[in-house]
Amino acid sequence: MYDEYFGQSHIMLRESVRKFIAKEIAPYVDEWEEEETFPRELYKKAGNAGFLGLGFPEEYGGSPCDIFHEVAYTEEIMRCGSVGLASSLGCNAIAVPPILAVGTKEQKQKYVPPVLAGDMIAVLGVTEPSGGSDVANLLTRAVRKGNKYIVNGSKTFITSGTRADYVTTAVRTGGPGHKGISLLIIEKGTPGFSVSKKIKKMGWLASDTGELFFEDCEVPVENLVGQENQGFYAIMLNFQKERLYLAVEAHAVAEIALEESIKYARQRNAFGRPLVGFQVTRHKLAEMATLVEASKQFDYRVAAKISNGQDAFKDVCMAKNFATTACDKVVYDAVQIHGGYGYCREYMVERLYRDSRLFSIGGGTYEIMNEIISKQMKL
Amino acid sequence: MNTVVCMKQVPDTETLIKINAEGTGIVTEGVKWVMGPYDEYGVEEALQQKEKFKAGKVTIVSLGPDRAIEAIRTGLAMGADTAVHINDAAFYEKADPYATASALAAAIKDLEYDVIFCGKQAIDDDSGQVPAILGELLGLPVITQVIKLEVADDKSKATVTREVEGGHAIIDVPLPAILTAQKGLNEPRYASLPGIMKAKKKPVDVKTVADLGVSVEPMTVIKEMSLPPARQAGKIIEGEDAAEKAKALAKALHEEAKLI
């Protein structure tokens, strides 16, 4: 299926990810969800398998690939059944690109290879308690003093934040608005940098989500990524891919929920026949399958456009909104088909229902996506 | 160090196996095929030895139809250098362990090797005979169920740990030799994307049995295959109290199950 996008190498990559999940994640994932964390060594294992370097340049330990290798990896890693774990494991995908895009050679050499190898955890710190989507108005301030920046402020909802080795941090160095934002690499252990708490969440339980504090935190000036007050653009560069991944994650989760529902509807009996024996169930499954298929085809098409270098700024926002809305509906129906069991922790759809709720919030909310789409429509 | 790894593509353990209409084999349609898991330990060990000696070549040899190329590519993606694919569907269809070993021996005899790795068994027909017959045909010592391998620096011999009932046996064996891999020997690596991309360009020598000059007939023929009987439903022992239930259980074990 979809031979125009996926060839033999994509199939083999999927196989490697499936094996990795079967051996390294599946036996423990329920436990990790309960414990609300997973062992740090999983980063190393994923690094060794080459998964963390997908799409990154070879000279920094990455494996250059086409966009559909990344799509295939994203779809498969979701099959571990914990969106939080998969996302936490992949947190480097948003923290590293700004460094590679505008960082110095020294920064790239120091901060990229250890992350792709799984020896270091890198996260992106943009969102603040005072506002998330409104990136241009962030408040964390960095003031240059000699050869240091003195940083004061806080960040929240930082995926993998509690054990990050460094944070690619958005700070205000200039005046108000997006033209006053810079990026600083702030290392763990820098005086004045602390992780205040691990946030308790509805889903994404295996992922540690942190709130970070900077109090007169002294960051060497050589940790400035790109030029001062140009940080907003470096963040923006990666938004397109981040949104595409979220859309792909949403259709992948929806597909798993659909598969789980079909499996359940075949084996569960009610009133003397399996659930699939009822037209109401069959039609529900047919509608779910249609939504999954439409999201997938849309997402693949947008991925192909990005890969061809075509403008997909509007498309990717539409794809994200479409896929996340479709996913919301599919996981809702999946729980409905499972009945009481769908509300219980031992069934995968229960977790998918909670975990997928974030898709229309993270990486730009549903409303922000619509705002961008409507601007592109020149309304 | 040069090594040869004999590898068979087998149905994935999670595949639902059905017997064909003639009762002589399995239905191959819809089966997911993978590299034999014990063969995978063999591939990994060959790669680790090559890395340790920082020299040599790992060659995969596999007998199987067209589809076997997928498992061969996986081995190449893990890091093996070359492969020989004995692609002969007619021969493969009726090959017994003797015929299989004969074809493998013919393909291997001109290769350079210090060790030939095999899985301790294929997980489909479980015969476990091929390595031993291969050893006989090539005149090599065979050590089975290997869980640890140390090759001497001059590659003249190896110290091998093998699993035996309730313990381990440590054996010195002159090289070249055939070693069959048991679980525990190593942790096979995952085929990485760079490995997958490189595998596309690695040479696979495709040969028929006729190319190899093998003209053997199988010595054994599978007459019939059957699935294990379906598990019977459990029985709940009824009774007023524990003593009565125990009595009923003892009676059932004696009279129905005939266990006591």
XYZ file of C-alpha atoms in Angstrom:
639
model
C 0.000 0.000 0.000
C 1.119 3.533 -0.754
C 3.988 2.263 -2.887
C 4.454 5.787 -4.222
C 5.631 6.881 -0.770
C 7.082 3.786 0.880
C 9.641 1.379 -0.615
C 11.662 -1.566 0.635
C 13.867 0.540 2.902
C 10.801 2.029 4.607
C 9.359 -1.430 5.158
C 12.636 -2.615 6.666
C 12.844 0.431 8.915
C 9.310 -0.286 10.131
C 10.390 -3.849 10.866
C 13.307 -2.614 12.974
C 11.024 -0.295 14.940
C 8.518 -3.102 15.506
C 11.267 -5.379 16.791
C 12.552 -2.597 19.025
C 9.085 -2.065 20.495
C 8.475 -5.790 20.980
C 11.725 -6.237 22.854
C 12.494 -2.963 24.581
C 9.111 -1.343 25.244
C 6.058 -3.605 25.035
C 6.936 -5.848 28.005
C 7.325 -2.843 30.323
C 5.134 -0.070 28.975
C 2.202 -0.591 31.360
C 4.551 -0.475 34.318
C 6.229 2.700 33.032
C 2.861 4.365 32.542
C 2.008 3.570 36.170
C 5.403 4.817 37.356
C 5.067 7.904 35.153
C 8.540 7.542 33.692
C 10.714 5.210 31.683
C 14.379 4.256 32.070
C 16.822 6.747 30.676
C 18.738 3.928 28.999
C 15.929 3.648 26.451
C 17.370 6.801 24.831
C 20.689 5.008 24.476
C 19.026 1.930 22.997
C 17.064 4.037 20.523
C 20.243 5.955 19.728
C 22.140 2.730 19.084
C 19.376 1.566 16.766
C 19.797 4.824 14.856
C 16.252 6.020 15.501
C 17.180 9.309 17.196
C 19.356 10.367 14.283
C 16.769 9.903 11.551
C 16.753 12.882 9.241
C 19.854 14.484 10.761
C 23.204 14.971 8.965
C 25.722 12.165 9.000
C 28.578 14.359 10.249
C 26.756 14.780 13.567
C 25.901 11.119 13.903
C 22.567 11.255 12.132
C 21.129 9.250 9.267
C 19.927 11.418 6.426
C 16.733 10.036 4.947
C 13.660 11.030 3.007
C 10.619 12.422 4.773
C 8.741 9.130 4.478
C 11.360 7.329 6.560
C 10.503 9.814 9.282
C 6.791 9.300 8.676
C 7.250 5.510 8.812
C 9.229 5.770 12.062
C 6.614 8.065 13.598
C 3.756 5.739 12.650
C 5.530 2.665 13.966
C 6.814 4.070 17.257
C 3.206 5.012 18.123
C 2.506 1.275 18.126
C 4.184 1.050 21.519
C 0.761 2.235 22.658
C 2.044 5.124 24.774
C 2.096 8.462 22.990
C 3.877 9.994 25.976
C 6.736 7.551 25.834
C 7.136 7.888 22.077
C 7.071 11.687 22.295
C 9.451 11.888 25.212
C 11.862 9.589 23.409
C 11.629 11.837 20.361
C 11.960 15.184 22.182
C 15.258 15.884 20.430
C 13.377 16.263 17.139
C 12.311 19.775 18.171
C 15.303 20.739 20.362
C 18.114 19.994 17.923
C 16.935 21.510 14.599
C 17.323 25.168 15.673
C 20.932 24.452 16.677
C 21.627 22.777 13.348
C 19.874 25.545 11.441
C 21.570 28.597 12.919
C 24.086 27.368 15.525
C 27.861 27.620 15.295
C 30.042 24.700 14.273
C 31.230 24.361 17.879
C 27.653 24.291 19.181
C 26.676 21.651 16.634
C 29.662 19.479 17.505
C 29.143 19.830 21.224
C 25.372 19.536 21.450
C 24.160 17.383 18.572
C 26.108 14.074 18.400
C 25.583 13.077 22.071
C 21.838 13.614 21.676
C 21.533 11.562 18.491
C 23.557 8.812 20.186
C 21.141 8.798 23.120
C 23.762 9.913 25.654
C 22.159 13.311 26.260
C 18.560 14.471 26.398
C 17.815 17.728 24.611
C 14.499 19.550 24.922
C 12.954 22.687 23.548
C 11.793 25.322 26.016
C 9.358 27.823 24.568
C 6.023 27.707 26.428
C 5.671 29.769 29.602
C 3.100 29.721 32.390
C 1.780 33.048 31.118
C 1.143 31.837 27.590
C 1.812 29.002 25.192
C 0.689 29.669 21.670
C 1.580 33.326 21.933
C 5.280 32.709 21.381
C 5.999 36.267 20.274
C 5.089 37.608 23.700
C 7.153 35.341 25.919
C 8.484 36.919 29.108
C 11.621 35.027 30.190
C 14.296 37.666 30.003
C 18.016 37.388 29.277
C 20.210 40.392 29.912
C 23.751 40.485 28.625
C 26.334 41.194 31.308
C 29.947 40.834 30.173
C 30.387 37.397 28.685
C 27.201 36.038 30.283
C 23.477 36.282 29.816
C 21.548 36.594 33.061
C 18.296 34.712 32.574
C 15.159 35.162 34.693
C 11.795 33.539 34.097
C 10.159 30.161 33.750
C 9.024 27.589 31.212
C 6.271 25.047 31.477
C 4.895 21.922 29.767
C 8.438 21.011 28.776
C 8.443 17.447 27.479
C 11.285 15.460 29.090
C 12.056 18.650 31.013
C 12.842 17.071 34.369
C 15.824 15.147 33.104
C 16.987 17.237 30.174
C 20.737 17.721 29.859
C 20.164 20.979 28.055
C 17.258 23.141 27.037
C 17.146 25.039 23.762
C 15.479 27.982 25.460
C 13.583 30.887 23.951
C 14.307 34.098 25.869
C 13.645 37.777 25.430
C 16.803 39.749 24.752
C 15.259 42.693 22.974
C 12.048 44.666 22.878
C 8.490 43.319 22.799
C 7.211 41.052 20.046
C 8.844 38.374 17.950
C 11.785 40.581 17.042
C 13.113 40.532 20.592
C 13.528 36.782 20.999
C 16.775 34.813 21.129
C 17.664 31.176 21.669
C 20.062 30.073 24.401
C 21.362 26.625 25.148
C 21.010 26.262 28.896
C 22.712 23.237 30.391
C 21.535 21.262 33.356
C 23.527 22.268 36.396
C 23.918 25.885 35.314
C 23.647 27.904 38.553
C 20.188 29.433 38.818
C 18.524 26.804 36.595
C 16.163 24.484 38.414
C 13.384 22.067 37.610
C 10.565 23.028 39.892
C 8.209 20.103 39.443
C 7.038 17.203 37.389
C 3.590 18.065 36.135
C 0.733 15.602 36.749
C -1.236 15.129 33.564
C -4.365 13.516 32.094
C -2.329 11.401 29.694
C 1.201 11.058 28.348
C 1.935 9.522 31.738
C 5.233 7.843 30.863
C 6.534 11.193 29.635
C 7.996 13.489 32.240
C 6.754 17.004 31.697
C 8.542 19.707 33.608
C 8.314 23.250 34.789
C 11.656 25.007 34.599
C 12.858 28.016 36.586
C 15.647 30.462 35.832
C 16.716 32.746 38.624
C 19.700 34.936 37.788
C 20.825 31.975 35.744
C 24.209 32.737 34.175
C 24.537 31.413 30.637
C 27.792 31.886 28.712
C 27.331 34.098 25.638
C 28.770 31.376 23.420
C 25.518 29.489 24.106
C 23.544 31.986 22.044
C 22.113 30.068 19.081
C 22.103 32.191 15.937
C 21.977 35.929 16.153
C 20.566 37.918 19.009
C 16.864 38.747 18.554
C 16.578 36.352 15.595
C 15.470 33.357 17.665
C 11.822 33.456 16.620
C 12.718 32.521 13.047
C 14.855 29.595 14.149
C 11.895 28.263 16.142
C 9.542 28.826 13.239
C 11.758 26.881 10.826
C 10.855 23.613 12.438
C 7.155 24.257 13.034
C 6.137 22.803 9.691
C 7.718 19.424 10.437
C 6.546 19.402 14.044
C 2.966 19.912 12.879
C 3.314 17.224 10.248
C 4.586 14.759 12.887
C 1.671 15.581 15.165
C -0.740 14.975 12.292
C 0.961 11.658 11.530
C 0.929 10.688 15.206
C -2.798 11.448 15.275
C -3.616 9.257 12.282
C -1.341 6.509 13.605
C -3.061 6.525 16.994
C -6.466 6.560 15.301
C -5.451 3.577 13.222
C -4.327 1.611 16.280
C -7.612 2.463 18.043
C -9.483 1.249 14.961
C -7.531 -2.030 14.871
C -8.118 -2.586 18.570
C -11.834 -1.927 18.070
C -12.112 -4.379 15.175
C -10.328 -7.035 17.213
C -12.620 -6.446 20.170
C -15.810 -6.276 18.102
C -14.998 -9.663 16.592
C -14.451 -11.448 19.874
C -16.944 -9.748 22.172
C -20.427 -11.249 22.209
C -23.629 -9.434 23.110
C -27.169 -10.747 22.777
C -25.852 -14.001 21.349
C -23.573 -12.735 18.588
C -20.282 -10.888 18.178
C -20.447 -7.078 18.120
C -19.500 -7.074 14.432
C -22.743 -8.968 13.850
C -24.593 -5.706 14.529
C -24.962 -3.230 11.719
C -24.552 -0.356 14.167
C -21.051 -1.580 15.046
C -20.087 -2.304 11.471
C -21.124 1.155 10.354
C -19.310 2.764 13.243
C -16.145 0.869 12.263
C -16.660 1.845 8.623
C -16.838 5.515 9.590
C -13.772 5.224 11.801
C -11.865 3.550 8.964
C -12.899 6.315 6.580
C -11.610 9.011 8.927
C -8.312 7.177 9.422
C -7.883 6.731 5.687
C -8.694 10.345 4.847
C -6.248 11.635 7.490
C -3.534 9.331 6.265
C -3.892 10.279 2.630
C -3.959 13.964 3.508
C -0.883 13.680 5.738
C 1.069 11.688 3.152
C 0.224 14.221 0.483
C 1.406 17.089 2.678
C 4.585 15.169 3.523
C 5.203 14.682 -0.195
C 4.724 18.414 -0.801
C 7.179 19.328 1.955
C 9.602 16.769 0.582
C 9.301 18.278 -2.906
C 10.047 21.693 -1.483
C 6.564 22.988 -2.291
C 4.900 25.479 0.009
C 2.792 23.552 2.501
C 2.390 26.160 5.195
C -1.405 26.184 5.022
C -1.738 22.488 4.148
C 0.149 21.282 7.183
C -2.089 23.291 9.529
C -5.150 21.864 7.795
C -3.710 18.355 7.960
C -2.999 18.713 11.670
C -6.489 19.960 12.427
C -8.112 17.339 10.244
C -6.089 14.420 11.619
C -6.431 15.449 15.256
C -10.191 15.975 14.941
C -10.534 12.644 13.156
C -8.452 11.016 15.889
C -10.645 12.549 18.622
C -13.711 11.005 16.986
C -12.073 7.628 16.352
C -10.718 7.169 19.887
C -14.108 8.253 21.292
C -15.867 5.597 19.225
C -13.170 3.050 20.053
C -13.882 3.486 23.759
C -17.624 3.342 23.018
C -17.265 0.019 21.188
C -15.261 -1.367 24.106
C -18.002 -0.292 26.531
C -17.016 -0.510 30.203
C -13.748 -2.174 29.277
C -12.831 0.846 27.180
C -12.875 2.848 30.407
C -10.431 0.463 32.078
C -6.686 0.789 32.183
C -6.032 -2.721 30.924
C -7.426 -1.901 27.484
C -5.217 0.064 25.149
C -7.995 2.327 23.859
C -8.358 3.852 27.321
C -4.813 5.184 27.121
C -5.105 6.212 23.479
C -8.219 8.216 24.393
C -6.338 10.170 27.059
C -3.047 10.471 25.210
C -4.523 11.703 21.952
C -6.302 14.629 23.622
C -3.069 16.575 23.458
C -2.755 16.441 19.677
C -5.067 19.396 19.140
C -3.324 21.391 21.882
C 0.420 20.785 21.474
C 2.542 22.085 18.606
C 0.082 24.916 18.012
C -3.529 24.586 19.123
C -6.469 23.826 16.879
C -7.447 27.480 17.089
C -3.981 28.755 16.193
C -3.971 26.400 13.189
C -7.283 27.872 12.062
C -5.892 31.358 12.568
C -2.959 30.567 10.277
C -5.242 28.925 7.707
C -7.607 31.885 7.675
C -4.698 34.327 7.270
C -3.444 32.277 4.338
C -6.945 32.480 2.881
C -6.578 36.272 3.059
C -10.007 36.591 4.646
C 37.826 -13.165 10.805
C 35.728 -14.599 8.009
C 32.445 -16.177 8.819
C 29.544 -17.798 7.049
C 26.077 -17.668 8.550
C 23.468 -20.189 7.441
C 20.105 -18.519 7.655
C 16.564 -19.668 7.038
C 13.545 -17.460 6.585
C 10.754 -18.813 8.790
C 7.194 -17.823 9.723
C 7.021 -15.227 12.481
C 6.158 -16.859 15.798
C 3.066 -14.680 16.034
C 1.703 -15.838 12.682
C -1.357 -18.055 12.822
C -0.279 -21.345 11.242
C -2.748 -23.346 9.152
C -2.188 -26.749 7.530
C -2.707 -26.939 3.762
C -5.501 -28.991 2.175
C -3.170 -31.904 1.355
C -1.969 -32.016 4.944
C 1.669 -31.947 3.823
C 2.702 -28.469 4.792
C 1.508 -25.109 5.993
C -0.541 -22.531 4.141
C 2.087 -19.981 3.151
C -0.288 -17.246 2.073
C -0.762 -14.489 4.617
C 2.235 -15.693 6.613
C 4.624 -13.057 7.884
C 8.194 -14.218 7.255
C 11.204 -13.336 9.363
C 14.815 -14.346 9.785
C 15.084 -17.432 12.016
C 15.569 -16.028 15.524
C 18.455 -18.404 16.318
C 20.042 -17.580 12.959
C 19.812 -13.939 13.998
C 22.072 -14.697 16.986
C 24.440 -16.260 14.444
C 24.470 -13.095 12.317
C 25.050 -10.912 15.372
C 27.919 -13.105 16.617
C 29.534 -13.074 13.186
C 29.338 -9.257 13.155
C 30.743 -8.969 16.682
C 33.670 -11.255 15.826
C 34.383 -9.244 12.710
C 34.318 -6.047 14.765
C 36.616 -7.591 17.358
C 39.170 -8.692 14.789
C 38.638 -5.485 12.807
C 38.853 -7.508 9.620
C 37.084 -10.155 7.649
C 33.888 -10.798 5.842
C 30.475 -12.045 6.908
C 28.624 -14.050 4.270
C 25.013 -15.120 4.662
C 23.968 -18.323 2.918
C 20.286 -19.062 2.623
C 18.211 -21.657 0.806
C 14.705 -20.484 0.016
C 12.309 -19.169 -2.605
C 12.146 -15.543 -3.849
C 10.730 -14.272 -0.573
C 13.892 -15.346 1.314
C 15.652 -12.275 -0.106
C 13.797 -10.173 2.492
C 15.466 -11.990 5.376
C 18.801 -11.919 3.517
C 18.456 -8.133 3.133
C 17.752 -7.835 6.835
C 21.008 -9.677 7.551
C 22.879 -7.417 5.149
C 21.230 -4.387 6.763
C 22.453 -5.587 10.165
C 25.944 -5.457 8.674
C 26.767 -8.702 6.830
C 28.921 -8.098 3.755
C 27.625 -10.462 1.087
C 25.122 -13.253 0.633
C 24.495 -16.364 -1.376
C 20.819 -16.989 -2.083
C 20.158 -20.528 -3.235
C 16.900 -19.662 -4.908
C 15.384 -22.896 -6.068
C 11.704 -23.161 -5.191
C 11.268 -26.697 -6.552
C 14.234 -28.026 -4.572
C 13.267 -26.053 -1.473
C 9.712 -27.410 -1.561
C 10.780 -30.979 -0.904
C 14.175 -30.445 0.716
C 14.727 -32.398 3.917
C 17.622 -31.592 6.279
C 20.006 -33.757 4.225
C 19.121 -32.090 0.932
C 19.272 -28.643 2.555
C 22.666 -29.317 4.116
C 23.937 -30.679 0.768
C 22.951 -27.477 -1.025
C 24.438 -25.295 1.739
C 27.669 -27.340 1.742
C 28.034 -26.895 -2.007
C 27.543 -23.137 -1.675
C 29.895 -22.830 1.298
C 32.792 -25.008 0.209
C 34.406 -22.354 -1.963
C 33.919 -19.541 0.541
C 36.549 -18.447 3.034
C 35.624 -18.963 6.648
C 36.978 -19.516 10.120
C 33.574 -20.233 11.625
C 30.225 -21.250 10.163
C 27.333 -20.136 12.323
C 23.919 -21.776 12.204
C 20.901 -21.239 14.405
C 20.538 -24.168 16.824
C 17.338 -24.960 14.937
C 14.922 -23.376 12.519
C 11.750 -22.543 14.388
C 9.452 -23.927 11.698
C 10.211 -27.634 11.312
C 12.483 -27.775 14.386
C 14.534 -30.656 13.006
C 17.860 -29.232 14.193
C 19.775 -31.578 11.874
C 21.213 -29.290 9.223
C 24.295 -28.113 11.184
C 25.321 -31.669 12.032
C 24.885 -32.950 8.467
C 26.700 -29.872 7.177
C 29.578 -30.703 9.527
C 29.716 -34.223 8.151
C 29.641 -33.035 4.530
C 32.340 -30.402 5.056
C 34.371 -32.512 7.486
C 34.146 -29.952 10.282
C 33.605 -30.217 14.028
C 30.147 -29.094 15.187
C 29.388 -27.561 18.578
C 25.705 -27.022 19.301
C 23.803 -24.634 21.607
C 26.620 -22.125 21.932
C 26.087 -19.271 24.399
C 29.609 -17.848 24.489
C 32.465 -17.764 22.050
C 36.074 -16.736 22.423
C 38.253 -17.040 19.343
C 42.033 -17.288 19.780
C 43.982 -14.324 18.369
C 45.532 -16.496 15.667
C 42.073 -17.928 14.839
C 43.436 -21.472 15.140
C 40.939 -22.428 17.803
C 38.021 -21.233 19.880
C 36.835 -21.712 23.423
C 33.127 -22.267 23.352
C 30.552 -22.396 26.131
C 27.532 -24.510 25.394
C 24.388 -25.143 27.306
C 23.841 -28.567 28.758
C 21.080 -29.796 31.014
C 21.381 -27.898 34.269
C 24.726 -26.297 33.486
C 27.412 -25.296 31.027
C 30.170 -27.134 29.216
C 33.316 -25.330 28.076
C 34.929 -26.799 25.010
C 38.053 -26.086 22.995
C 37.530 -26.593 19.293
C 39.973 -26.215 16.400
C 38.839 -23.853 13.645
C 37.256 -23.869 11.194
C 34.188 -25.245 12.918
C 30.420 -25.078 12.837
C 28.792 -23.461 15.857
C 25.053 -23.382 16.436
C 23.717 -20.329 18.219
C 21.508 -20.537 21.282
C 19.576 -17.731 22.948
C 21.881 -15.878 25.298
C 24.840 -15.790 22.917
C 24.264 -12.060 22.308
C 21.646 -9.366 21.800
C 21.060 -8.991 18.062
C 21.235 -5.402 16.832
C 18.418 -3.661 14.985
C 18.914 -2.981 11.311
C 19.490 0.786 11.237
C 18.492 3.030 8.354
C 22.087 3.551 7.134
C 22.502 -0.227 7.254
C 19.248 -0.684 5.344
C 20.351 1.779 2.664
C 23.779 0.145 2.345
C 22.203 -3.312 2.116
C 20.563 -2.335 -1.161
C 23.972 -2.181 -2.808
C 25.519 -5.277 -1.245
C 26.046 -8.210 -3.580
C 23.715 -11.205 -3.404
C 24.904 -14.166 -5.423
C 21.801 -15.983 -6.643
C 22.297 -19.632 -7.517
C 20.128 -22.611 -8.339
C 20.873 -26.054 -7.015
C 21.905 -27.043 -10.548
C 24.410 -24.131 -10.592
C 25.936 -25.608 -7.461
C 26.133 -29.056 -9.024
C 24.048 -30.656 -6.308
C 22.049 -33.679 -7.366
C 20.720 -35.218 -4.187
C 17.281 -36.514 -3.463
C 15.771 -35.961 -0.039
C 16.106 -38.965 2.254
C 12.902 -38.259 4.117
C 9.447 -37.124 3.063
C 6.829 -35.399 5.191
C 3.747 -37.612 5.004
C 1.362 -35.652 7.104
C 1.184 -32.586 9.283
C -1.425 -31.837 11.892
C -2.104 -29.143 14.431
C -2.098 -30.025 18.123
C -5.586 -30.942 19.375
C -7.637 -27.992 20.573
C -7.398 -27.502 24.329
C -10.314 -28.970 26.240
C -12.419 -26.671 28.359
C -11.554 -26.709 32.061
C -13.775 -28.423 34.599
C -14.923 -26.833 37.825
C -15.081 -29.256 40.743
C -18.296 -28.756 42.703
C -18.777 -29.509 46.365
C -20.156 -28.258 49.664
C -16.841 -27.670 51.409
C -13.099 -28.024 50.854
C -13.002 -31.649 52.017
C -15.743 -32.690 49.637
C -14.139 -30.750 46.739
C -10.785 -32.401 47.447
C -12.427 -35.797 47.378
C -14.144 -35.014 44.058
C -10.851 -33.697 42.647
C -8.976 -36.844 43.658
C -11.699 -38.966 42.065
C -11.579 -36.971 38.826
C -7.774 -37.158 38.670
C -7.929 -40.903 39.200
C -10.875 -41.880 37.028
C -11.066 -39.234 34.298
C -7.552 -37.859 33.896
C -5.961 -41.148 35.030
C -3.100 -39.197 36.571
C -3.181 -40.725 40.047
